[in-house]
Amino acid sequence: MSDFVSGGDGNGGGKVGGENGGKNGDGKGADKNGVGDGLVLRARGLTKRYGRVVALDGADFDLRPREILGMIGDNGAGKSSLIKALTGAIAIDEGEMFLNGEAFRFHSPLEARRAGIETVYQNLALSPALSIADNMFMGREIRRRGFLGKYFRALDRREMQRVAREKLNDLGLMTIQNINQAVETLSGGQRQGVAVARAAAFGSRVVILDEPTAALGVKESRRVLELIQDVRARDLSVVLISHDMPHIFEVADRVHIHRLGRRLCVVDPRVHSMADAVAFMTGAREPPVEAR
Amino acid sequence: MSHTPQDAPAFDARRLSPLGRVQHILHRNPTLVPVIVLLASVGAFGLLAGEKFFSPFNLSLIIQQVSIIGILAAAQSLVILTAGIDLSVAAIMVLISVITGSLAVKLNVPPSLAILCGLFAGALAGAMNGVLVTRFRLPPFIVTLGTWNIFFALNLWLSGAQSIRSQDIDEAAPLLKFFGNNIAVGGARLTYGSVLMVVIFAALWYLLNRTAWGRHVYAIGDDRDAAELAGIRTARTLISVYALAGLVCAVGAWAAIGRVGSVSPQSFYEGNLQSITAVVIGGISLFGGRGSIMGALFGALIVGVFQSGLRLIGVDVLWQVFAIGWLIILAVAIDQWIRKLAA
């Protein structure tokens, strides 16, 4: 992942940090993510068509270091497509994307992960019949040292279980007693917890969450929102896609409003109300010029 | 990170009915059902048929009789764990035995080289299934239904529908019959082929449970899209699964020459379905991602025990088939019941 971090160190990081300082509570000047254009992720003019259907129609995207960016939009506005384009799950037709100021294009979710971008998808991307530990290390298993690991590719299950337990503990999810329990035996909130813990444990730059509270009850949603703030507190940037306005307005530093396959505007939740956001999102009202 | 355990959604320790508890235990250990059925049926036939059935000789004979179908079931398990199905396993096996036999006996290729060619061709035939399933996105059932016919036709063409006689093999390439040799332990007679079957199951169990590749196979069978999003190269893994299944079938071909004694292009025509029967009775879910490969071994043995036991107590062959049919339906019903817990 180090191949993406290069040049222009700290340039612009201070400015961004200051702007978010009010909410973040840590105004550290230099920032490991603040390189180049001062943005962790930037995309311009992303276009994706499926036959005659246009999923993305010249969409833009900006993600600052150490922020929680809320993302809202009507069903079918292209939020998930935008995220999938950024994380290599779909290939875009046109447009450019920058990670810390450097142009990139991922060809698979694996490449995005290697660059430190973790995604919690709407359908969770967990394998229900496998254990918590197996799921947390899916695709990046730890092999045993020595002969068994090298020639017989034996997994170091004890180490994976230890790390998985530690990561869940870090996020206050230790009510899960048995790390070898199948994911399908967990409650919705716990599954979400495992998915978020996996993303937080391995993401070094960005954690993207697509509708993480959609299937959850009030208490479990609260827990996930806390997890999101914990993740940000570790100097990561978070993208939170949700239909739940109160959740977005509670935790987001900025709100990206998506409409008809492109970014309509970005609003500050301290300046605009939820009713404003809904009006922009549905096209009932023109967004303010300065937010475009 | 100052959350008390209370704000986290607690794992609900529901009170379970006895039946619910059984369901839970089976959910965690899906192989338990075939193990119980196997032990119970051995016990039952031991009581009914007595010494005739419950002798080291007869029990080792059962293992010997199921060894080839068992090896095919091992290959079948790999594919079924990915939520696929391979109707071509027996066709690959017979084709490979014809290729190996023809090379060694008719073309005078050194036997060891002929066997290597056979193993390679088996992996290639399996990989062909895998490529058709992944790259061309065709359903495994259709792909392998097609290749079953293709491989069977190739087998008839290469062999000219003629068997290679046992004495010709003995003369030109006795190595081909290696797995027909046996070790006598007490009254039991274990063929090398029986041992090979157990070794294959043990090796595949290790691969599936102790390596990352194995975990990926389960994840793909569970939910292929989720596995892909979790960063697994599902197409590559699937092709490797089909290729490995083909390789296992090719090893089975070598063992089958030892078991049958000759190479017959018409043999094991029902092997495809028999391998699926063993897998299903072994508690491996046809919907993928669930069950242990050891279940398929027990499934194959259960079929063997039923056939031997019913024959020894003098039941007509048609009732043996009848019993196997009910076993299949029962096994799938139990699988559905266990899987309800996951929903």
XYZ file of C-alpha atoms in Angstrom:
635
model
C 0.000 0.000 0.000
C 2.973 2.287 0.449
C 3.162 2.818 -3.296
C 0.213 5.172 -3.052
C 1.749 7.415 -0.426
C 4.298 9.627 -2.068
C 5.286 13.261 -2.510
C 3.822 16.533 -1.256
C 3.568 15.377 2.307
C 1.374 17.442 4.601
C 0.422 19.895 1.887
C -3.102 21.029 2.625
C -3.607 18.659 5.492
C -3.528 21.468 8.034
C -6.233 23.455 6.332
C -8.574 20.511 6.152
C -7.870 19.496 9.696
C -8.700 22.991 10.887
C -11.957 23.038 9.065
C -13.137 19.828 10.610
C -11.595 20.613 13.950
C -14.830 21.809 15.467
C -16.391 18.392 15.141
C -13.393 16.168 15.284
C -11.972 17.633 18.397
C -8.413 16.970 17.268
C -6.878 19.750 15.234
C -3.640 17.975 14.483
C -1.943 19.926 11.712
C -0.060 17.452 9.570
C -1.920 14.352 8.564
C -0.796 11.066 7.102
C -3.586 11.190 4.579
C -3.236 14.831 3.615
C -1.116 14.544 0.533
C -1.329 16.240 -2.846
C -4.707 17.918 -3.230
C -5.455 17.489 0.454
C -8.157 14.963 -0.292
C -8.042 11.289 0.513
C -10.295 10.418 -2.394
C -11.300 12.578 -5.307
C -13.291 11.602 -8.368
C -14.348 13.652 -11.350
C -16.905 12.895 -14.042
C -17.481 9.216 -13.251
C -19.790 7.651 -15.788
C -21.201 4.153 -15.837
C -23.852 2.842 -18.185
C -25.638 -0.493 -18.182
C -27.066 -0.678 -21.661
C -29.446 2.255 -21.798
C -29.535 2.740 -18.047
C -27.149 5.411 -16.799
C -26.084 4.537 -13.257
C -23.457 7.259 -12.986
C -23.716 10.393 -15.063
C -20.545 12.405 -14.567
C -20.455 12.025 -10.791
C -17.931 13.901 -8.660
C -16.749 12.900 -5.223
C -14.494 14.389 -2.546
C -13.429 12.826 0.718
C -11.303 14.752 3.193
C -8.937 13.275 5.711
C -10.470 12.312 9.057
C -14.024 13.223 8.180
C -17.309 11.412 8.214
C -18.919 12.127 4.896
C -22.617 11.375 4.837
C -24.084 10.395 1.506
C -27.789 10.596 0.750
C -29.888 10.267 -2.347
C -33.074 8.733 -3.606
C -33.285 5.039 -4.454
C -31.513 4.472 -7.745
C -29.672 7.788 -7.564
C -26.420 5.873 -8.004
C -24.926 5.997 -4.520
C -23.983 2.349 -4.444
C -22.693 2.491 -8.014
C -20.444 5.399 -7.052
C -19.036 3.443 -4.130
C -18.549 0.351 -6.252
C -16.748 2.421 -8.880
C -14.410 3.888 -6.251
C -13.622 0.485 -4.746
C -13.076 -1.411 -7.962
C -16.202 -3.549 -7.711
C -17.414 -2.151 -11.050
C -15.389 -0.730 -13.925
C -16.311 2.820 -14.904
C -16.765 3.892 -18.515
C -15.389 7.414 -18.099
C -13.936 9.676 -15.451
C -10.896 9.924 -13.247
C -10.194 9.062 -9.638
C -7.425 10.179 -7.317
C -6.179 8.668 -4.094
C -4.154 11.206 -2.115
C -3.762 13.210 -5.287
C -2.596 10.336 -7.432
C -4.664 8.977 -10.272
C -5.755 5.370 -9.754
C -8.157 2.834 -11.066
C -8.811 -0.344 -9.124
C -9.680 -3.455 -11.059
C -11.027 -5.459 -8.165
C -12.127 -4.911 -4.564
C -8.883 -6.621 -3.613
C -6.794 -3.766 -5.010
C -8.857 -1.204 -3.123
C -8.308 -3.170 0.050
C -4.593 -3.277 -0.539
C -4.658 0.516 -0.825
C -6.299 0.755 2.591
C -9.895 1.258 1.516
C -12.335 -1.066 3.223
C -15.989 -1.307 2.327
C -18.923 -2.657 4.301
C -21.437 -3.477 1.612
C -25.163 -3.331 1.971
C -25.348 -7.110 1.888
C -22.414 -7.236 4.315
C -20.201 -9.532 2.237
C -19.955 -11.991 5.091
C -20.208 -15.740 4.624
C -22.958 -16.853 7.008
C -21.839 -20.438 7.543
C -18.239 -19.512 8.357
C -16.994 -18.412 11.749
C -16.372 -14.852 12.890
C -12.618 -15.381 12.747
C -12.799 -16.934 9.264
C -14.873 -14.012 8.049
C -12.622 -11.354 9.502
C -9.618 -12.823 7.736
C -11.397 -13.775 4.516
C -8.970 -13.203 1.672
C -6.042 -12.249 3.938
C -5.525 -15.316 6.043
C -2.436 -15.713 8.169
C -0.320 -18.763 7.459
C 1.713 -20.663 9.983
C 5.414 -20.017 10.175
C 7.926 -22.630 9.181
C 7.559 -25.869 7.318
C 3.828 -26.454 7.720
C 2.925 -22.976 6.585
C 5.384 -22.838 3.753
C 4.885 -26.230 2.153
C 1.477 -27.263 3.435
C 0.012 -23.769 3.528
C -1.406 -24.412 6.967
C -3.369 -21.552 8.487
C -2.348 -20.079 11.809
C -5.796 -20.384 13.281
C -4.769 -19.529 16.805
C -3.221 -16.249 15.689
C -6.234 -15.357 13.543
C -8.574 -16.065 16.433
C -6.438 -13.984 18.772
C -6.359 -10.993 16.431
C -10.070 -11.256 15.665
C -10.901 -11.294 19.358
C -8.622 -8.313 19.921
C -10.210 -6.302 17.108
C -13.729 -6.981 18.331
C -12.625 -6.046 21.816
C -11.224 -2.746 20.565
C -14.643 -1.864 19.255
C -16.442 -2.962 22.391
C -18.002 -6.005 20.749
C -16.802 -8.526 23.227
C -20.252 -9.772 24.094
C -19.486 -12.134 21.271
C -18.024 -14.935 23.318
C -17.070 -17.531 20.820
C -14.963 -16.326 17.954
C -15.567 -19.650 16.186
C -19.305 -19.155 16.195
C -20.902 -19.106 12.742
C -21.856 -15.612 11.633
C -25.422 -16.733 10.894
C -25.978 -17.394 14.592
C -25.370 -13.712 15.406
C -27.990 -11.006 15.643
C -28.200 -8.369 12.910
C -26.344 -5.819 15.020
C -23.598 -8.247 15.870
C -23.121 -9.187 12.227
C -22.878 -5.530 11.367
C -20.406 -5.193 14.209
C -18.248 -7.945 12.742
C -18.361 -6.331 9.297
C -17.451 -2.917 10.690
C -14.752 -4.420 12.892
C -13.251 -6.137 9.865
C -13.225 -2.901 7.918
C -11.830 -0.907 10.827
C -9.193 -3.517 11.583
C -7.759 -3.606 8.094
C -8.638 -0.225 6.621
C -5.723 2.170 6.882
C -7.260 5.107 5.011
C -10.950 4.898 4.273
C -13.894 2.907 5.571
C -17.022 3.002 3.429
C -20.339 1.843 4.872
C -23.326 1.263 2.620
C -26.592 1.400 4.610
C -25.083 -0.072 7.777
C -28.178 0.551 9.896
C -30.869 -0.351 7.358
C -31.766 -3.705 8.909
C -31.164 -2.824 12.528
C -33.249 -1.882 15.533
C -32.829 1.373 17.433
C -30.351 0.086 19.966
C -28.257 -1.766 17.437
C -28.193 1.253 15.104
C -26.887 3.350 17.970
C -24.117 0.853 18.485
C -23.098 0.993 14.846
C -23.063 4.812 14.880
C -20.740 4.665 17.869
C -18.540 2.243 16.000
C -18.366 4.696 13.111
C -17.177 7.459 15.415
C -14.625 5.111 16.921
C -13.312 4.401 13.451
C -12.952 8.116 12.694
C -11.210 8.616 16.028
C -8.452 6.407 14.619
C -7.676 8.993 11.933
C -9.577 7.224 9.184
C -12.023 8.822 6.806
C -15.502 7.377 6.768
C -18.131 7.445 4.051
C -21.589 6.716 5.424
C -24.395 6.023 2.989
C -27.808 5.937 4.593
C -31.461 6.615 4.114
C -31.724 7.527 7.749
C -31.475 11.330 7.851
C -31.209 11.676 11.631
C -28.270 9.258 11.634
C -26.521 11.149 8.863
C -27.087 14.512 10.474
C -25.937 13.220 13.806
C -22.525 11.940 12.810
C -21.579 13.470 9.443
C -19.191 16.403 9.034
C -20.427 17.059 5.508
C -23.296 15.609 3.533
C -22.913 14.619 -0.100
C -26.295 14.732 -1.850
C -26.590 12.449 -4.870
C -29.275 12.901 -7.481
C -29.825 11.328 -10.898
C -26.418 9.703 -11.107
C -24.335 12.686 -10.078
C -23.371 14.791 -7.097
C -25.916 17.545 -6.689
C -24.200 19.394 -3.851
C -22.382 19.006 -0.564
C -23.986 20.640 2.453
C -22.858 21.353 5.978
C -25.264 19.692 8.438
C -24.713 22.577 10.858
C -25.958 25.078 8.275
C -28.705 23.166 6.525
C -31.532 21.237 8.082
C -32.759 17.764 7.230
C -35.765 19.304 5.518
C -33.401 21.304 3.278
C -31.473 18.156 2.427
C -34.634 16.274 1.511
C -35.784 19.183 -0.639
C -32.465 19.194 -2.549
C -32.415 15.424 -2.807
C -35.867 15.177 -4.327
C -35.439 18.193 -6.571
C -38.126 20.221 -4.771
C -35.640 23.025 -4.215
C -32.497 24.225 -5.979
C -29.374 23.677 -3.881
C -27.480 26.795 -2.753
C -24.890 27.948 -5.258
C -21.974 27.820 -2.824
C -22.648 24.154 -2.048
C -22.391 22.940 -5.631
C -13.889 2.995 23.435
C -15.569 3.030 26.763
C -18.551 0.899 25.948
C -19.819 -1.276 28.667
C -20.848 -4.720 27.539
C -24.443 -3.728 28.232
C -24.849 -1.366 25.300
C -23.748 -4.001 22.891
C -26.554 -6.146 21.566
C -26.231 -9.236 23.661
C -26.300 -12.699 22.186
C -29.706 -13.981 23.044
C -29.421 -17.124 25.100
C -32.836 -18.418 24.150
C -34.223 -21.399 25.934
C -34.320 -24.282 23.525
C -36.632 -27.231 23.326
C -34.919 -30.640 23.200
C -35.640 -30.832 19.467
C -34.288 -27.321 19.018
C -31.130 -28.330 20.838
C -30.677 -31.310 18.509
C -31.129 -28.929 15.584
C -28.422 -26.659 17.011
C -25.977 -29.497 17.555
C -26.537 -30.819 14.034
C -26.179 -27.314 12.669
C -22.747 -27.099 14.187
C -21.763 -30.679 13.224
C -23.603 -31.652 10.047
C -21.501 -34.823 9.777
C -23.019 -36.216 12.935
C -26.077 -37.560 11.094
C -24.166 -39.817 8.673
C -21.879 -40.999 11.486
C -24.881 -42.033 13.581
C -26.620 -43.656 10.603
C -23.429 -45.535 9.699
C -22.838 -46.855 13.222
C -26.515 -47.722 13.682
C -26.738 -49.561 10.364
C -23.530 -51.510 11.015
C -24.950 -52.436 14.425
C -28.351 -53.367 13.044
C -27.029 -55.533 10.228
C -24.518 -57.030 12.659
C -27.455 -58.199 14.779
C -29.617 -59.291 11.839
C -27.005 -61.053 9.717
C -24.554 -61.969 12.455
C -21.069 -63.232 11.639
C -21.658 -63.167 7.894
C -21.925 -59.401 8.028
C -19.962 -58.449 11.112
C -16.661 -60.089 10.171
C -13.406 -58.302 9.408
C -13.510 -59.891 5.975
C -16.961 -58.599 5.073
C -16.365 -55.130 6.534
C -13.100 -54.767 4.595
C -14.922 -56.041 1.522
C -17.489 -53.253 1.912
C -14.717 -50.653 2.032
C -13.161 -52.230 -1.053
C -16.503 -52.196 -2.868
C -17.187 -48.535 -2.161
C -13.627 -47.333 -2.776
C -14.122 -46.167 -6.376
C -17.486 -44.497 -5.768
C -15.944 -43.055 -2.601
C -13.125 -41.447 -4.572
C -15.651 -40.043 -7.047
C -17.708 -38.763 -4.104
C -14.622 -36.956 -2.782
C -14.307 -35.151 -6.116
C -18.054 -34.519 -6.178
C -17.944 -33.041 -2.653
C -15.459 -30.386 -3.721
C -17.781 -29.186 -6.455
C -20.983 -29.452 -4.403
C -19.402 -27.420 -1.587
C -19.171 -24.543 -4.068
C -22.941 -24.902 -4.695
C -22.209 -26.576 -8.026
C -22.657 -30.118 -9.244
C -20.453 -32.310 -11.392
C -22.318 -34.864 -13.489
C -19.138 -35.738 -15.358
C -17.015 -37.276 -12.573
C -17.477 -40.892 -13.618
C -17.176 -39.988 -17.302
C -13.829 -38.323 -16.594
C -12.711 -41.362 -14.628
C -13.583 -43.885 -17.333
C -12.094 -41.657 -20.048
C -8.837 -41.381 -18.094
C -8.659 -45.129 -17.490
C -9.091 -45.656 -21.246
C -6.414 -43.044 -22.033
C -3.973 -44.482 -19.497
C -4.674 -48.072 -20.510
C -4.397 -47.374 -24.239
C -1.132 -45.456 -23.838
C 0.446 -48.160 -21.710
C -0.909 -51.293 -23.362
C -1.537 -50.384 -27.002
C 1.090 -47.683 -27.580
C 3.737 -49.150 -25.261
C 4.290 -45.910 -23.397
C 6.103 -46.540 -20.095
C 3.341 -47.174 -17.489
C 4.463 -44.419 -15.118
C 4.415 -41.894 -17.966
C 0.986 -43.143 -19.084
C -0.323 -42.626 -15.553
C 1.124 -39.092 -15.421
C -0.520 -38.311 -18.762
C -3.796 -39.614 -17.358
C -3.546 -37.459 -14.223
C -2.796 -34.404 -16.348
C -5.679 -35.121 -18.711
C -8.016 -35.550 -15.737
C -7.079 -32.178 -14.304
C -7.488 -30.673 -17.771
C -10.956 -32.175 -18.218
C -11.972 -30.817 -14.813
C -10.499 -27.402 -15.605
C -12.559 -27.370 -18.794
C -15.706 -27.700 -16.676
C -14.439 -24.921 -14.438
C -13.678 -22.558 -17.300
C -17.112 -23.123 -18.837
C -18.781 -22.492 -15.487
C -16.844 -19.335 -14.607
C -15.719 -17.639 -17.808
C -18.829 -18.403 -19.817
C -21.128 -18.149 -16.781
C -23.029 -21.332 -17.570
C -24.816 -23.319 -14.855
C -22.662 -26.221 -13.565
C -25.533 -28.677 -14.082
C -25.726 -27.901 -17.801
C -21.974 -27.707 -18.336
C -21.300 -31.055 -16.718
C -24.338 -32.679 -18.340
C -22.743 -31.661 -21.610
C -19.225 -32.766 -20.756
C -20.570 -36.060 -19.368
C -21.805 -36.852 -22.871
C -18.705 -35.434 -24.529
C -16.301 -37.399 -22.343
C -18.364 -40.563 -22.739
C -18.321 -40.213 -26.516
C -14.557 -39.554 -26.532
C -14.095 -42.606 -24.359
C -16.023 -44.815 -26.833
C -14.093 -43.325 -29.753
C -10.664 -43.777 -28.161
C -11.415 -47.317 -26.988
C -13.408 -48.341 -30.037
C -15.897 -49.596 -27.416
C -13.392 -52.397 -26.724
C -12.159 -53.398 -23.279
C -8.471 -53.834 -22.532
C -8.126 -57.353 -21.177
C -6.704 -58.073 -17.750
C -3.938 -60.346 -19.022
C -2.798 -57.711 -21.524
C -2.414 -55.220 -18.672
C -0.521 -57.770 -16.592
C 1.836 -58.303 -19.491
C 2.457 -54.702 -20.575
C 1.891 -52.574 -17.510
C 1.270 -54.260 -14.147
C 1.789 -50.877 -12.478
C -1.711 -49.948 -13.669
C -3.119 -52.575 -11.321
C -1.098 -51.328 -8.343
C -4.165 -50.370 -6.300
C -5.637 -53.856 -6.691
C -2.959 -55.283 -4.369
C -4.013 -55.913 -0.820
C -2.717 -56.129 2.705
C -4.101 -58.892 4.893
C -4.683 -57.852 8.479
C -6.205 -60.709 10.420
C -9.248 -61.754 8.424
C -9.522 -58.349 6.772
C -8.221 -57.746 3.283
C -7.576 -54.082 2.670
C -6.762 -53.248 -0.920
C -4.368 -50.405 -1.675
C -7.362 -48.778 -3.353
C -9.278 -48.719 -0.044
C -6.305 -47.086 1.655
C -6.015 -44.629 -1.233
C -9.638 -43.588 -0.770
C -9.065 -42.805 2.914
C -5.840 -40.918 2.103
C -7.635 -38.832 -0.525
C -10.367 -37.900 1.937
C -7.812 -37.004 4.606
C -5.825 -34.834 2.188
C -8.919 -33.015 0.940
C -10.148 -32.542 4.498
C -6.845 -30.864 5.295
C -7.045 -28.636 2.234
C -10.622 -27.604 2.978
C -10.233 -26.984 6.690
C -6.663 -25.977 7.256
C -5.770 -23.791 4.278
C -6.989 -20.426 3.046
C -7.988 -22.045 -0.242
C -10.399 -24.319 1.615
C -11.985 -21.446 3.493
C -12.468 -19.683 0.170
C -14.185 -22.754 -1.278
C -16.684 -22.708 1.589
C -17.186 -18.949 1.303
C -17.907 -19.242 -2.428
C -20.455 -21.987 -1.816
C -22.060 -19.938 0.915
C -22.474 -16.747 -1.098
C -20.386 -16.212 -4.188
C -21.103 -12.479 -4.479
C -20.192 -11.915 -0.851
C -16.969 -13.851 -1.354
C -16.122 -11.778 -4.411
C -16.736 -8.543 -2.487
C -14.637 -9.857 0.376
C -11.754 -9.925 -2.093
C -11.663 -13.568 -3.111
C -10.892 -14.333 -6.733
C -13.880 -16.569 -7.077
C -13.425 -17.500 -10.746
C -9.853 -18.623 -10.201
C -10.774 -20.571 -7.085
C -13.706 -22.262 -8.834
C -11.547 -23.353 -11.765
C -9.052 -24.822 -9.300
C -11.895 -26.698 -7.581
C -13.097 -28.288 -10.834
C -9.521 -29.065 -11.914
C -8.770 -30.703 -8.563
C -12.001 -32.701 -8.849
C -10.823 -33.855 -12.297
C -7.437 -34.817 -10.869
C -9.093 -36.825 -8.093
C -11.204 -38.616 -10.727
C -8.014 -39.429 -12.634
C -6.471 -40.927 -9.496
C -9.742 -42.826 -9.175
C -9.225 -44.097 -12.746
C -5.912 -45.630 -11.765
C -7.525 -47.223 -8.713
C -10.459 -48.440 -10.827
C -8.135 -50.357 -13.157
C -6.798 -52.153 -10.086
C -10.288 -52.751 -8.719
C -11.888 -54.044 -11.941
C -8.749 -55.660 -13.305
C -9.394 -54.490 -16.843
C -10.246 -51.257 -18.641
C -13.851 -51.212 -19.751
C -15.315 -48.173 -21.528
C -18.789 -49.235 -20.400
C -18.036 -49.429 -16.670
C -19.222 -47.084 -13.917
C -21.964 -45.634 -16.063
C -23.992 -44.908 -12.918
C -20.991 -43.514 -11.063
C -22.044 -39.888 -11.480
C -25.322 -40.338 -9.679
C -23.879 -42.755 -7.136
C -21.264 -40.168 -6.168
C -23.984 -37.546 -5.683
C -25.943 -40.047 -3.577
C -22.945 -40.552 -1.277
C -22.401 -36.811 -0.930
C -26.046 -36.101 -0.138
C -26.347 -38.942 2.371
C -23.124 -37.609 3.881
C -24.887 -34.417 4.899
C -23.200 -32.034 2.455
C -25.718 -29.414 1.408
C -26.535 -29.269 -2.298
C -26.908 -25.528 -1.773
C -23.205 -25.258 -1.036
C -20.993 -24.047 1.767
C -22.174 -26.523 4.375
C -21.013 -29.938 5.465
C -17.724 -31.779 5.811
C -16.048 -33.795 3.084
C -15.758 -36.634 5.603
C -19.530 -36.868 5.359
C -19.178 -38.082 1.774
C -16.892 -40.900 2.959
C -19.496 -41.915 5.520
C -22.224 -41.532 2.896
C -20.415 -43.912 0.535
C -19.892 -46.387 3.380
C -23.573 -46.197 4.387
C -24.589 -47.157 0.853
C -22.089 -50.027 0.911
C -23.274 -51.237 4.324
C -26.932 -51.195 3.238
C -26.196 -53.096 0.044
C -24.056 -55.705 1.769
C -26.324 -56.036 4.802
C -29.577 -56.335 2.865
C -28.015 -58.858 0.502
C -26.729 -60.971 3.389
C -30.115 -61.114 5.098
C -31.532 -62.208 1.778
C -33.422 -59.134 0.633
C -33.984 -58.699 -3.093
C -31.782 -56.170 -4.888
C -34.797 -54.024 -5.731
C -35.382 -53.357 -2.006
C -31.753 -52.288 -1.660
C -32.387 -49.645 -4.285
C -35.647 -48.774 -2.521
C -33.821 -48.245 0.783
C -31.117 -46.050 -0.798
C -33.842 -43.916 -2.338
C -35.419 -43.228 1.060
C -31.991 -42.515 2.543
C -31.418 -39.792 -0.037
C -34.756 -38.125 0.652
C -34.252 -38.385 4.392
C -30.776 -36.860 4.164
C -31.988 -33.884 2.159
C -34.945 -33.385 4.485
C -32.587 -33.273 7.458
C -30.362 -30.788 5.627
C -33.348 -28.507 4.985
C -34.376 -28.732 8.607
C -30.867 -27.838 9.805
C -30.600 -24.980 7.339
C -33.828 -23.443 8.679
C -31.797 -22.367 11.661
C -29.675 -20.198 9.433
C -32.611 -18.289 7.983
